[in-house]
Amino acid sequence: MAALRSGILFFFSFTSLLWGTVHGTSPNYRDALAKSILFFQGQRSGRLPPAQQVTWRSSSGLMDGLPARVDLSGGYYDAGDNVKFNFPMAYATTMLSWSALEYGKRMGPQLQEARAAIRWATDYLLKCATATPGKLYVGVGDPNVDHKCWERPEDMDTVRSVYSVSASNPGSDVAGETAAALAAASMVFRKVDPRYSKLLLRTAKSVMQFAVQYRGTYSDSLGSAVCPFYCSYSGYKDELLWGAAWLLTATNDASYLNFIQSLGANDATDIFSWDNKLAGARVLLSRRRFLTNDVSFEPFRQQAEEFMCRILPNSPSSSTQYTRGGLMYKLPESNLQYVTSITFLLASYGKYMSATKHTFNCGNIFVTPNTLRNLAKRQVDYILGENSMRMSYMVGYGANYPRRIHHRGSSLPSLTIHPQSFGCEGGFQPFYYTANPNPNILVGAIVGGPNQNDFFPDDRTDYSHSEPATYINAAIVGPLAYLASSYT
């Protein structure tokens, strides 16, 4: 086997290769980039720092972990509710880290903000992984109880149940994703905080070992605490592949490649999301084929290109629908989560192709780096307002954006305005069911998006289209950084 070169050098090798600048009228990608990262401050749980910029939020969840007698404060609320689901949170962390590694040199001052957003998550994930030997904590807050309330996170009076996986109740999926997040983040901090980086990597290895040794889905172990909200529908093999791919990149340890090759995670896929990581792992692994010419990674390049052929609209093997307005349309609920994640892969694979002057074919369709870049740009532009409704699906960006997002903190008056608690159900009638705009603007939040007819009702009760989420935003940070440096 050819010697494996240092994983982190791959990122800096690629990020130094600039893509061509296209001149013309484009959205303000740099503004959108800053806002896409700022959004994470609005999702923070725990004690907020003095530099908190989203000032209508206050500290919350300070006693999280108490039922298990551990400190699980911190981290992020996943979407518009007040629950901390580690499975999607860890995925968002991995994607933020990949964005910083792949596009950090294009981010300018936003790289520091991205690091802060990553660290807010990894500080919490470290607690979850190390608080109790033999356990990985994977969530705080009973979603079935939380969803019956419409209250600010600062007012939470619902039970803050603590959920974990262990040898007897395994969760290879959530553990594999947690390992991926910690390993990816370890590279983000390798130069700027070496001690923290080593802690992240050491913990990632331990969590990955747990994921491999005690196999099973966390959905089976935790049931209604995670389903139907964040069930592991794709099983755990994709997370084992994803976690091992990131650890291989971070450590250069060939044993992770041996594990990947023995895993047999070869199913075809046409999606990438918090649940299904196959496509992301294949794109990540394919970069070594491009840079080192190591044939060990050729199968991942082939699988990555099979995925691209399932996404491209004119490909004979395409299995992806597009709206009349040109938006990728995968599933009715929170469709933009798939759009942003797949767009990240399009942009990044196009970058690798460009660096090595590579092309490929989807049947009779000739695919160049620009084929992928142009599709990625089209998706981002649509999200930022180039659509038939002239609607920006990023809150606070442009003149016309969602005003009634499905988000508790945004829809209820802040503590400064209304110091008294609204109680569990007190917020529904005056603030959930009203047609009035939300009083607090969650700047940068990307909502679930329009339906298959390019229509968006801007209805708070329609969570499938109006709810933002950490994993929607995390995946668009990289493409926005690319576009900000290439189209301005």
GROMACS .gro file of C-alpha atoms in nm:
model
  488
    1MET     CA    1   0.000   0.000   0.000
    2ALA     CA    2   0.128   0.344  -0.086
    3ALA     CA    3   0.226   0.549   0.216
    4LEU     CA    4  -0.057   0.767   0.339
    5ARG     CA    5   0.027   1.132   0.346
    6SER     CA    6  -0.083   1.361   0.625
    7GLY     CA    7  -0.457   1.421   0.603
    8ILE     CA    8  -0.453   1.781   0.712
    9LEU     CA    9  -0.206   1.874   0.437
   10PHE     CA   10  -0.467   1.767   0.184
   11PHE     CA   11  -0.695   2.046   0.293
   12PHE     CA   12  -0.431   2.314   0.275
   13SER     CA   13  -0.309   2.184  -0.061
   14PHE     CA   14  -0.654   2.215  -0.208
   15THR     CA   15  -0.751   2.540  -0.041
   16SER     CA   16  -0.449   2.709  -0.195
   17LEU     CA   17  -0.580   2.635  -0.544
   18LEU     CA   18  -0.808   2.917  -0.645
   19TRP     CA   19  -1.106   2.867  -0.868
   20GLY     CA   20  -1.167   3.111  -1.150
   21THR     CA   21  -1.360   3.428  -1.079
   22VAL     CA   22  -1.677   3.489  -1.275
   23HIS     CA   23  -1.782   3.851  -1.310
   24GLY     CA   24  -2.143   3.961  -1.310
   25THR     CA   25  -2.430   4.037  -1.077
   26SER     CA   26  -2.443   3.788  -0.794
   27PRO     CA   27  -2.586   3.774  -0.444
   28ASN     CA   28  -2.376   3.916  -0.162
   29TYR     CA   29  -2.219   3.586  -0.066
   30ARG     CA   30  -1.988   3.739   0.193
   31ASP     CA   31  -2.284   3.887   0.380
   32ALA     CA   32  -2.467   3.555   0.357
   33LEU     CA   33  -2.158   3.371   0.483
   34ALA     CA   34  -2.133   3.589   0.793
   35LYS     CA   35  -2.503   3.547   0.865
   36SER     CA   36  -2.500   3.170   0.809
   37ILE     CA   37  -2.245   3.138   1.093
   38LEU     CA   38  -2.406   3.401   1.317
   39PHE     CA   39  -2.721   3.186   1.318
   40PHE     CA   40  -2.552   2.936   1.548
   41GLN     CA   41  -2.541   3.193   1.828
   42GLY     CA   42  -2.920   3.194   1.825
   43GLN     CA   43  -2.920   2.816   1.879
   44ARG     CA   44  -2.683   2.815   2.176
   45SER     CA   45  -2.771   2.634   2.493
   46GLY     CA   46  -2.581   2.693   2.817
   47ARG     CA   47  -2.429   3.005   2.965
   48LEU     CA   48  -2.393   3.270   2.697
   49PRO     CA   49  -2.067   3.467   2.678
   50PRO     CA   50  -2.036   3.847   2.706
   51ALA     CA   51  -1.958   3.863   2.332
   52GLN     CA   52  -2.295   3.708   2.241
   53GLN     CA   53  -2.421   3.897   1.936
   54VAL     CA   54  -2.773   3.753   1.920
   55THR     CA   55  -2.879   3.960   2.218
   56TRP     CA   56  -3.244   3.854   2.242
   57ARG     CA   57  -3.122   3.513   2.358
   58SER     CA   58  -3.015   3.451   2.720
   59SER     CA   59  -2.853   3.165   2.909
   60SER     CA   60  -3.058   2.845   2.928
   61GLY     CA   61  -3.030   2.476   3.013
   62LEU     CA   62  -2.770   2.545   3.282
   63MET     CA   63  -2.876   2.239   3.481
   64ASP     CA   64  -2.874   2.001   3.184
   65GLY     CA   65  -2.734   1.665   3.289
   66LEU     CA   66  -2.856   1.692   3.647
   67PRO     CA   67  -3.069   1.372   3.641
   68ALA     CA   68  -2.749   1.179   3.558
   69ARG     CA   69  -2.541   1.392   3.798
   70VAL     CA   70  -2.319   1.518   3.518
   71ASP     CA   71  -2.270   1.856   3.353
   72LEU     CA   72  -2.421   1.848   3.004
   73SER     CA   73  -2.475   2.221   2.966
   74GLY     CA   74  -2.384   2.382   2.636
   75GLY     CA   75  -2.426   2.264   2.279
   76TYR     CA   76  -2.704   2.362   2.042
   77TYR     CA   77  -3.079   2.327   2.016
   78ASP     CA   78  -3.125   2.142   1.690
   79ALA     CA   79  -3.397   2.350   1.528
   80GLY     CA   80  -3.705   2.538   1.651
   81ASP     CA   81  -3.747   2.343   1.972
   82ASN     CA   82  -3.554   2.328   2.300
   83VAL     CA   83  -3.409   1.977   2.271
   84LYS     CA   84  -3.045   1.883   2.225
   85PHE     CA   85  -3.026   1.590   1.984
   86ASN     CA   86  -2.661   1.492   1.953
   87PHE     CA   87  -2.697   1.295   1.630
   88PRO     CA   88  -2.783   1.594   1.408
   89MET     CA   89  -2.575   1.827   1.627
   90ALA     CA   90  -2.263   1.619   1.570
   91TYR     CA   91  -2.332   1.609   1.196
   92ALA     CA   92  -2.364   1.988   1.189
   93THR     CA   93  -2.032   2.007   1.375
   94THR     CA   94  -1.862   1.777   1.125
   95MET     CA   95  -1.990   1.986   0.835
   96LEU     CA   96  -1.885   2.314   0.997
   97SER     CA   97  -1.540   2.165   1.050
   98TRP     CA   98  -1.517   2.037   0.694
   99SER     CA   99  -1.616   2.385   0.577
  100ALA     CA  100  -1.339   2.544   0.782
  101LEU     CA  101  -1.082   2.292   0.660
  102GLU     CA  102  -1.182   2.303   0.295
  103TYR     CA  103  -1.259   2.673   0.261
  104GLY     CA  104  -1.101   2.840   0.564
  105LYS     CA  105  -0.859   3.051   0.359
  106ARG     CA  106  -1.156   3.195   0.174
  107MET     CA  107  -1.349   3.288   0.488
  108GLY     CA  108  -1.145   3.588   0.599
  109PRO     CA  109  -1.260   3.708   0.941
  110GLN     CA  110  -1.542   3.452   0.939
  111LEU     CA  111  -1.296   3.169   0.998
  112GLN     CA  112  -1.262   3.279   1.360
  113GLU     CA  113  -1.642   3.288   1.392
  114ALA     CA  114  -1.667   2.941   1.240
  115ARG     CA  115  -1.413   2.809   1.488
  116ALA     CA  116  -1.617   2.957   1.773
  117ALA     CA  117  -1.932   2.788   1.639
  118ILE     CA  118  -1.749   2.456   1.616
  119ARG     CA  119  -1.602   2.487   1.964
  120TRP     CA  120  -1.942   2.560   2.120
  121ALA     CA  121  -2.047   2.218   1.996
  122THR     CA  122  -1.725   2.025   2.063
  123ASP     CA  123  -1.698   2.152   2.421
  124TYR     CA  124  -2.040   1.993   2.478
  125LEU     CA  125  -1.964   1.676   2.281
  126LEU     CA  126  -1.648   1.627   2.487
  127LYS     CA  127  -1.856   1.638   2.804
  128CYS     CA  128  -2.095   1.383   2.655
  129ALA     CA  129  -1.809   1.149   2.567
  130THR     CA  130  -1.607   1.174   2.888
  131ALA     CA  131  -1.847   1.245   3.176
  132THR     CA  132  -1.919   0.879   3.258
  133PRO     CA  133  -1.688   0.590   3.165
  134GLY     CA  134  -1.859   0.341   2.935
  135LYS     CA  135  -2.136   0.583   2.838
  136LEU     CA  136  -2.186   0.831   2.558
  137TYR     CA  137  -2.455   1.087   2.634
  138VAL     CA  138  -2.652   1.156   2.318
  139GLY     CA  139  -2.927   1.401   2.407
  140VAL     CA  140  -3.094   1.621   2.664
  141GLY     CA  141  -3.466   1.697   2.684
  142ASP     CA  142  -3.769   1.476   2.628
  143PRO     CA  143  -3.885   1.569   2.276
  144ASN     CA  144  -4.237   1.435   2.329
  145VAL     CA  145  -4.284   1.663   2.629
  146ASP     CA  146  -4.096   1.958   2.480
  147HIS     CA  147  -4.304   1.959   2.163
  148LYS     CA  148  -4.623   2.001   2.367
  149CYS     CA  149  -4.494   2.339   2.485
  150TRP     CA  150  -4.430   2.667   2.307
  151GLU     CA  151  -4.192   2.844   2.541
  152ARG     CA  152  -3.857   3.018   2.532
  153PRO     CA  153  -3.549   2.807   2.609
  154GLU     CA  154  -3.480   3.047   2.895
  155ASP     CA  155  -3.813   2.947   3.054
  156MET     CA  156  -3.797   2.571   3.013
  157ASP     CA  157  -3.986   2.397   3.291
  158THR     CA  158  -4.020   2.061   3.117
  159VAL     CA  159  -3.826   1.756   3.233
  160ARG     CA  160  -3.469   1.761   3.099
  161SER     CA  161  -3.429   1.388   3.054
  162VAL     CA  162  -3.080   1.263   2.974
  163TYR     CA  163  -3.022   0.993   2.715
  164SER     CA  164  -2.714   0.778   2.662
  165VAL     CA  165  -2.583   0.474   2.478
  166SER     CA  166  -2.358   0.206   2.625
  167ALA     CA  167  -2.229  -0.145   2.566
  168SER     CA  168  -2.570  -0.290   2.658
  169ASN     CA  169  -2.766  -0.020   2.472
  170PRO     CA  170  -2.544   0.054   2.171
  171GLY     CA  171  -2.554   0.346   1.931
  172SER     CA  172  -2.291   0.296   1.662
  173ASP     CA  173  -2.456   0.561   1.446
  174VAL     CA  174  -2.450   0.848   1.696
  175ALA     CA  175  -2.109   0.736   1.825
  176GLY     CA  176  -1.964   0.718   1.474
  177GLU     CA  177  -2.095   1.067   1.397
  178THR     CA  178  -1.962   1.202   1.726
  179ALA     CA  179  -1.620   1.053   1.644
  180ALA     CA  180  -1.635   1.215   1.300
  181ALA     CA  181  -1.718   1.555   1.452
  182LEU     CA  182  -1.437   1.539   1.708
  183ALA     CA  183  -1.182   1.413   1.454
  184ALA     CA  184  -1.271   1.679   1.197
  185ALA     CA  185  -1.264   1.952   1.462
  186SER     CA  186  -0.926   1.830   1.584
  187MET     CA  187  -0.781   1.937   1.249
  188VAL     CA  188  -0.953   2.276   1.267
  189PHE     CA  189  -0.775   2.348   1.596
  190ARG     CA  190  -0.447   2.170   1.525
  191LYS     CA  191  -0.246   2.488   1.465
  192VAL     CA  192  -0.440   2.742   1.671
  193ASP     CA  193  -0.490   2.531   1.987
  194PRO     CA  194  -0.274   2.215   1.977
  195ARG     CA  195  -0.367   2.099   2.327
  196TYR     CA  196  -0.740   2.119   2.255
  197SER     CA  197  -0.683   1.949   1.919
  198LYS     CA  198  -0.511   1.653   2.086
  199LEU     CA  199  -0.795   1.619   2.336
  200LEU     CA  200  -1.048   1.615   2.053
  201LEU     CA  201  -0.855   1.353   1.858
  202ARG     CA  202  -0.791   1.133   2.160
  203THR     CA  203  -1.161   1.140   2.244
  204ALA     CA  204  -1.259   1.076   1.882
  205LYS     CA  205  -1.050   0.758   1.877
  206SER     CA  206  -1.210   0.635   2.198
  207VAL     CA  207  -1.565   0.706   2.081
  208MET     CA  208  -1.496   0.539   1.746
  209GLN     CA  209  -1.366   0.229   1.922
  210PHE     CA  210  -1.689   0.220   2.122
  211ALA     CA  211  -1.895   0.256   1.802
  212VAL     CA  212  -1.715  -0.035   1.637
  213GLN     CA  213  -1.704  -0.265   1.939
  214TYR     CA  214  -2.070  -0.236   2.043
  215ARG     CA  215  -2.277  -0.236   1.729
  216GLY     CA  216  -2.638  -0.135   1.703
  217THR     CA  217  -2.856   0.162   1.613
  218TYR     CA  218  -2.937   0.420   1.876
  219SER     CA  219  -3.296   0.421   1.752
  220ASP     CA  220  -3.333   0.063   1.874
  221SER     CA  221  -3.177   0.153   2.208
  222LEU     CA  222  -3.365   0.477   2.275
  223GLY     CA  223  -3.694   0.438   2.086
  224SER     CA  224  -3.937   0.727   2.127
  225ALA     CA  225  -3.668   0.953   2.272
  226VAL     CA  226  -3.524   0.991   1.922
  227CYS     CA  227  -3.791   0.852   1.689
  228PRO     CA  228  -3.957   0.976   1.477
  229PHE     CA  229  -3.753   1.293   1.524
  230TYR     CA  230  -3.403   1.172   1.437
  231CYS     CA  231  -3.435   0.801   1.375
  232SER     CA  232  -3.132   0.638   1.221
  233TYR     CA  233  -3.321   0.524   0.914
  234SER     CA  234  -3.005   0.435   0.719
  235GLY     CA  235  -2.861   0.218   0.996
  236TYR     CA  236  -2.515   0.262   1.141
  237LYS     CA  237  -2.278   0.135   0.872
  238ASP     CA  238  -2.263   0.476   0.701
  239GLU     CA  239  -2.159   0.642   1.028
  240LEU     CA  240  -1.888   0.382   1.083
  241LEU     CA  241  -1.758   0.462   0.734
  242TRP     CA  242  -1.785   0.838   0.798
  243GLY     CA  243  -1.619   0.823   1.139
  244ALA     CA  244  -1.335   0.604   1.010
  245ALA     CA  245  -1.288   0.831   0.707
  246TRP     CA  246  -1.243   1.135   0.930
  247LEU     CA  247  -1.011   0.951   1.167
  248LEU     CA  248  -0.805   0.830   0.873
  249THR     CA  249  -0.779   1.190   0.753
  250ALA     CA  250  -0.689   1.319   1.099
  251THR     CA  251  -0.444   1.047   1.205
  252ASN     CA  252  -0.303   0.895   0.888
  253ASP     CA  253  -0.339   0.557   1.061
  254ALA     CA  254  -0.375   0.291   0.791
  255SER     CA  255  -0.577   0.070   1.026
  256TYR     CA  256  -0.875   0.297   0.959
  257LEU     CA  257  -0.841   0.231   0.586
  258ASN     CA  258  -0.826  -0.142   0.655
  259PHE     CA  259  -1.144  -0.109   0.861
  260ILE     CA  260  -1.316   0.088   0.583
  261GLN     CA  261  -1.223  -0.172   0.325
  262SER     CA  262  -1.360  -0.452   0.545
  263LEU     CA  263  -1.683  -0.270   0.626
  264GLY     CA  264  -1.867  -0.334   0.301
  265ALA     CA  265  -2.054  -0.003   0.304
  266ASN     CA  266  -2.109  -0.004  -0.072
  267ASP     CA  267  -2.477   0.074  -0.116
  268ALA     CA  268  -2.564   0.322  -0.390
  269THR     CA  269  -2.704   0.654  -0.271
  270ASP     CA  270  -2.850   0.976  -0.406
  271ILE     CA  271  -2.875   1.168  -0.079
  272PHE     CA  272  -2.653   1.320   0.189
  273SER     CA  273  -2.787   1.430   0.526
  274TRP     CA  274  -2.760   1.400   0.904
  275ASP     CA  275  -2.887   1.043   0.862
  276ASN     CA  276  -2.704   0.910   0.555
  277LYS     CA  277  -2.331   0.983   0.529
  278LEU     CA  278  -2.229   0.746   0.248
  279ALA     CA  279  -2.189   1.013  -0.019
  280GLY     CA  280  -1.998   1.249   0.210
  281ALA     CA  281  -1.754   0.978   0.317
  282ARG     CA  282  -1.689   0.881  -0.044
  283VAL     CA  283  -1.617   1.238  -0.149
  284LEU     CA  284  -1.388   1.285   0.151
  285LEU     CA  285  -1.198   0.963   0.074
  286SER     CA  286  -1.181   1.033  -0.300
  287ARG     CA  287  -0.961   1.338  -0.240
  288ARG     CA  288  -0.669   1.106  -0.164
  289ARG     CA  289  -0.711   0.939  -0.502
  290PHE     CA  290  -0.678   1.279  -0.665
  291LEU     CA  291  -0.377   1.393  -0.466
  292THR     CA  292  -0.168   1.083  -0.411
  293ASN     CA  293  -0.271   0.867  -0.705
  294ASP     CA  294  -0.309   0.587  -0.451
  295VAL     CA  295  -0.523   0.321  -0.620
  296SER     CA  296  -0.651   0.209  -0.278
  297PHE     CA  297  -0.888   0.507  -0.299
  298GLU     CA  298  -1.008   0.447  -0.655
  299PRO     CA  299  -1.333   0.275  -0.546
  300PHE     CA  300  -1.433   0.588  -0.353
  301ARG     CA  301  -1.372   0.810  -0.655
  302GLN     CA  302  -1.593   0.584  -0.863
  303GLN     CA  303  -1.865   0.583  -0.598
  304ALA     CA  304  -1.844   0.962  -0.561
  305GLU     CA  305  -1.894   1.005  -0.934
  306GLU     CA  306  -2.183   0.758  -0.939
  307PHE     CA  307  -2.341   0.981  -0.673
  308MET     CA  308  -2.283   1.295  -0.884
  309CYS     CA  309  -2.445   1.120  -1.179
  310ARG     CA  310  -2.753   1.055  -0.966
  311ILE     CA  311  -2.771   1.426  -0.881
  312LEU     CA  312  -2.700   1.602  -1.212
  313PRO     CA  313  -3.028   1.691  -1.387
  314ASN     CA  314  -2.933   1.579  -1.740
  315SER     CA  315  -2.755   1.259  -1.640
  316PRO     CA  316  -2.902   0.932  -1.772
  317SER     CA  317  -2.875   0.786  -1.421
  318SER     CA  318  -3.018   1.090  -1.241
  319SER     CA  319  -3.267   1.008  -0.966
  320THR     CA  320  -3.302   1.367  -0.845
  321GLN     CA  321  -3.605   1.586  -0.912
  322TYR     CA  322  -3.583   1.960  -0.970
  323THR     CA  323  -3.858   2.216  -0.935
  324ARG     CA  324  -3.959   2.431  -1.229
  325GLY     CA  325  -3.746   2.706  -1.075
  326GLY     CA  326  -3.438   2.482  -1.067
  327LEU     CA  327  -3.426   2.382  -0.700
  328MET     CA  328  -3.312   2.031  -0.616
  329TYR     CA  329  -3.611   1.859  -0.460
  330LYS     CA  330  -3.549   1.546  -0.255
  331LEU     CA  331  -3.816   1.514   0.014
  332PRO     CA  332  -4.117   1.720   0.126
  333GLU     CA  333  -4.002   1.779   0.484
  334SER     CA  334  -3.721   2.030   0.524
  335ASN     CA  335  -3.599   1.984   0.168
  336LEU     CA  336  -3.328   2.250   0.195
  337GLN     CA  337  -3.133   2.029   0.437
  338TYR     CA  338  -3.062   1.796   0.144
  339VAL     CA  339  -2.997   2.083  -0.093
  340THR     CA  340  -2.729   2.243   0.125
  341SER     CA  341  -2.555   1.913   0.209
  342ILE     CA  342  -2.548   1.792  -0.151
  343THR     CA  343  -2.439   2.138  -0.267
  344PHE     CA  344  -2.139   2.112  -0.036
  345LEU     CA  345  -2.039   1.787  -0.206
  346LEU     CA  346  -2.090   1.931  -0.554
  347ALA     CA  347  -1.873   2.233  -0.476
  348SER     CA  348  -1.601   2.031  -0.306
  349TYR     CA  349  -1.579   1.753  -0.563
  350GLY     CA  350  -1.568   2.018  -0.835
  351LYS     CA  351  -1.278   2.173  -0.648
  352TYR     CA  352  -1.086   1.844  -0.641
  353MET     CA  353  -1.154   1.792  -1.012
  354SER     CA  354  -1.030   2.140  -1.094
  355ALA     CA  355  -0.711   2.094  -0.893
  356THR     CA  356  -0.622   1.784  -1.096
  357LYS     CA  357  -0.785   1.879  -1.430
  358HIS     CA  358  -1.014   1.579  -1.397
  359THR     CA  359  -1.337   1.512  -1.589
  360PHE     CA  360  -1.576   1.218  -1.602
  361ASN     CA  361  -1.886   1.099  -1.784
  362CYS     CA  362  -2.240   1.023  -1.678
  363GLY     CA  363  -2.335   0.807  -1.973
  364ASN     CA  364  -2.315   1.044  -2.271
  365ILE     CA  365  -2.294   1.354  -2.049
  366PHE     CA  366  -1.945   1.502  -2.016
  367VAL     CA  367  -1.891   1.637  -1.664
  368THR     CA  368  -1.634   1.910  -1.596
  369PRO     CA  369  -1.557   2.093  -1.273
  370ASN     CA  370  -1.781   2.376  -1.393
  371THR     CA  371  -2.071   2.133  -1.437
  372LEU     CA  372  -2.070   2.073  -1.063
  373ARG     CA  373  -1.982   2.430  -0.964
  374ASN     CA  374  -2.259   2.580  -1.173
  375LEU     CA  375  -2.519   2.349  -1.020
  376ALA     CA  376  -2.389   2.431  -0.672
  377LYS     CA  377  -2.407   2.804  -0.746
  378ARG     CA  378  -2.760   2.770  -0.882
  379GLN     CA  379  -2.878   2.604  -0.560
  380VAL     CA  380  -2.719   2.870  -0.338
  381ASP     CA  381  -2.854   3.151  -0.554
  382TYR     CA  382  -3.203   3.005  -0.536
  383ILE     CA  383  -3.182   2.992  -0.155
  384LEU     CA  384  -3.063   3.354  -0.147
  385GLY     CA  385  -3.358   3.483  -0.348
  386GLU     CA  386  -3.313   3.402  -0.717
  387ASN     CA  387  -3.646   3.221  -0.741
  388SER     CA  388  -3.999   3.289  -0.865
  389MET     CA  389  -4.113   3.420  -0.526
  390ARG     CA  390  -3.808   3.649  -0.496
  391MET     CA  391  -3.786   3.503  -0.147
  392SER     CA  392  -3.460   3.463   0.038
  393TYR     CA  393  -3.481   3.149   0.246
  394MET     CA  394  -3.211   3.286   0.475
  395VAL     CA  395  -3.369   3.496   0.749
  396GLY     CA  396  -3.231   3.849   0.763
  397TYR     CA  397  -3.070   3.829   0.419
  398GLY     CA  398  -3.222   4.049   0.148
  399ALA     CA  399  -3.547   4.242   0.170
  400ASN     CA  400  -3.791   3.953   0.144
  401TYR     CA  401  -3.734   3.660   0.379
  402PRO     CA  402  -3.942   3.435   0.610
  403ARG     CA  403  -4.097   3.637   0.894
  404ARG     CA  404  -4.290   3.362   1.073
  405ILE     CA  405  -4.038   3.087   1.122
  406HIS     CA  406  -4.121   2.784   1.336
  407HIS     CA  407  -3.884   2.869   1.621
  408ARG     CA  408  -3.976   2.916   1.985
  409GLY     CA  409  -3.712   3.171   2.083
  410SER     CA  410  -3.765   3.380   1.771
  411SER     CA  411  -4.144   3.384   1.797
  412LEU     CA  412  -4.175   3.479   2.164
  413PRO     CA  413  -4.081   3.818   2.314
  414SER     CA  414  -3.735   3.812   2.474
  415LEU     CA  415  -3.668   3.820   2.846
  416THR     CA  416  -3.571   4.185   2.816
  417ILE     CA  417  -3.913   4.273   2.675
  418HIS     CA  418  -4.115   4.027   2.882
  419PRO     CA  419  -3.932   3.907   3.196
  420GLN     CA  420  -4.218   3.686   3.314
  421SER     CA  421  -4.239   3.325   3.197
  422PHE     CA  422  -4.515   3.234   2.952
  423GLY     CA  423  -4.532   2.877   3.083
  424CYS     CA  424  -4.549   2.560   2.879
  425GLU     CA  425  -4.865   2.633   2.682
  426GLY     CA  426  -4.899   3.007   2.732
  427GLY     CA  427  -4.711   3.092   2.415
  428PHE     CA  428  -4.931   2.902   2.171
  429GLN     CA  429  -5.232   3.130   2.132
  430PRO     CA  430  -5.066   3.473   2.128
  431PHE     CA  431  -4.742   3.384   1.949
  432TYR     CA  432  -4.763   3.050   1.769
  433TYR     CA  433  -5.099   3.076   1.596
  434THR     CA  434  -5.078   3.446   1.519
  435ALA     CA  435  -5.014   3.577   1.169
  436ASN     CA  436  -4.789   3.849   1.314
  437PRO     CA  437  -4.418   3.834   1.225
  438ASN     CA  438  -4.178   3.692   1.483
  439PRO     CA  439  -4.056   3.965   1.720
  440ASN     CA  440  -3.694   3.839   1.713
  441ILE     CA  441  -3.510   3.797   1.385
  442LEU     CA  442  -3.295   3.482   1.385
  443VAL     CA  443  -3.040   3.625   1.143
  444GLY     CA  444  -2.886   3.371   0.908
  445ALA     CA  445  -3.135   3.090   0.972
  446ILE     CA  446  -3.218   2.887   0.661
  447VAL     CA  447  -3.566   2.737   0.681
  448GLY     CA  448  -3.697   2.410   0.536
  449GLY     CA  449  -3.781   2.590   0.214
  450PRO     CA  450  -4.047   2.592  -0.058
  451ASN     CA  451  -4.258   2.302  -0.178
  452GLN     CA  452  -4.221   2.119  -0.509
  453ASN     CA  453  -4.404   2.404  -0.684
  454ASP     CA  454  -4.155   2.668  -0.564
  455PHE     CA  455  -4.418   2.804  -0.323
  456PHE     CA  456  -4.349   2.906   0.036
  457PRO     CA  457  -4.646   2.996   0.262
  458ASP     CA  458  -4.442   3.159   0.545
  459ASP     CA  459  -4.663   2.989   0.801
  460ARG     CA  460  -4.522   2.926   1.149
  461THR     CA  461  -4.740   2.618   1.199
  462ASP     CA  462  -4.599   2.457   0.882
  463TYR     CA  463  -4.277   2.328   1.035
  464SER     CA  464  -4.184   2.121   0.729
  465HIS     CA  465  -4.116   2.441   0.538
  466SER     CA  466  -4.069   2.712   0.802
  467GLU     CA  467  -3.839   2.551   1.059
  468PRO     CA  468  -3.465   2.626   1.055
  469ALA     CA  469  -3.203   2.375   1.173
  470THR     CA  470  -2.834   2.366   1.254
  471TYR     CA  471  -2.763   2.102   0.991
  472ILE     CA  472  -2.923   2.307   0.711
  473ASN     CA  473  -2.692   2.599   0.787
  474ALA     CA  474  -2.375   2.403   0.860
  475ALA     CA  475  -2.357   2.256   0.512
  476ILE     CA  476  -2.396   2.587   0.325
  477VAL     CA  477  -2.105   2.760   0.501
  478GLY     CA  478  -1.847   2.600   0.270
  479PRO     CA  479  -2.025   2.677  -0.059
  480LEU     CA  480  -2.085   3.036   0.056
  481ALA     CA  481  -1.715   3.077   0.134
  482TYR     CA  482  -1.624   2.945  -0.211
  483LEU     CA  483  -1.872   3.174  -0.384
  484ALA     CA  484  -1.772   3.476  -0.173
  485SER     CA  485  -1.413   3.442  -0.291
  486SER     CA  486  -1.490   3.350  -0.653
  487TYR     CA  487  -1.784   3.568  -0.755
  488THR     CA  488  -1.712   3.906  -0.596
   0.00000   0.00000   0.00000
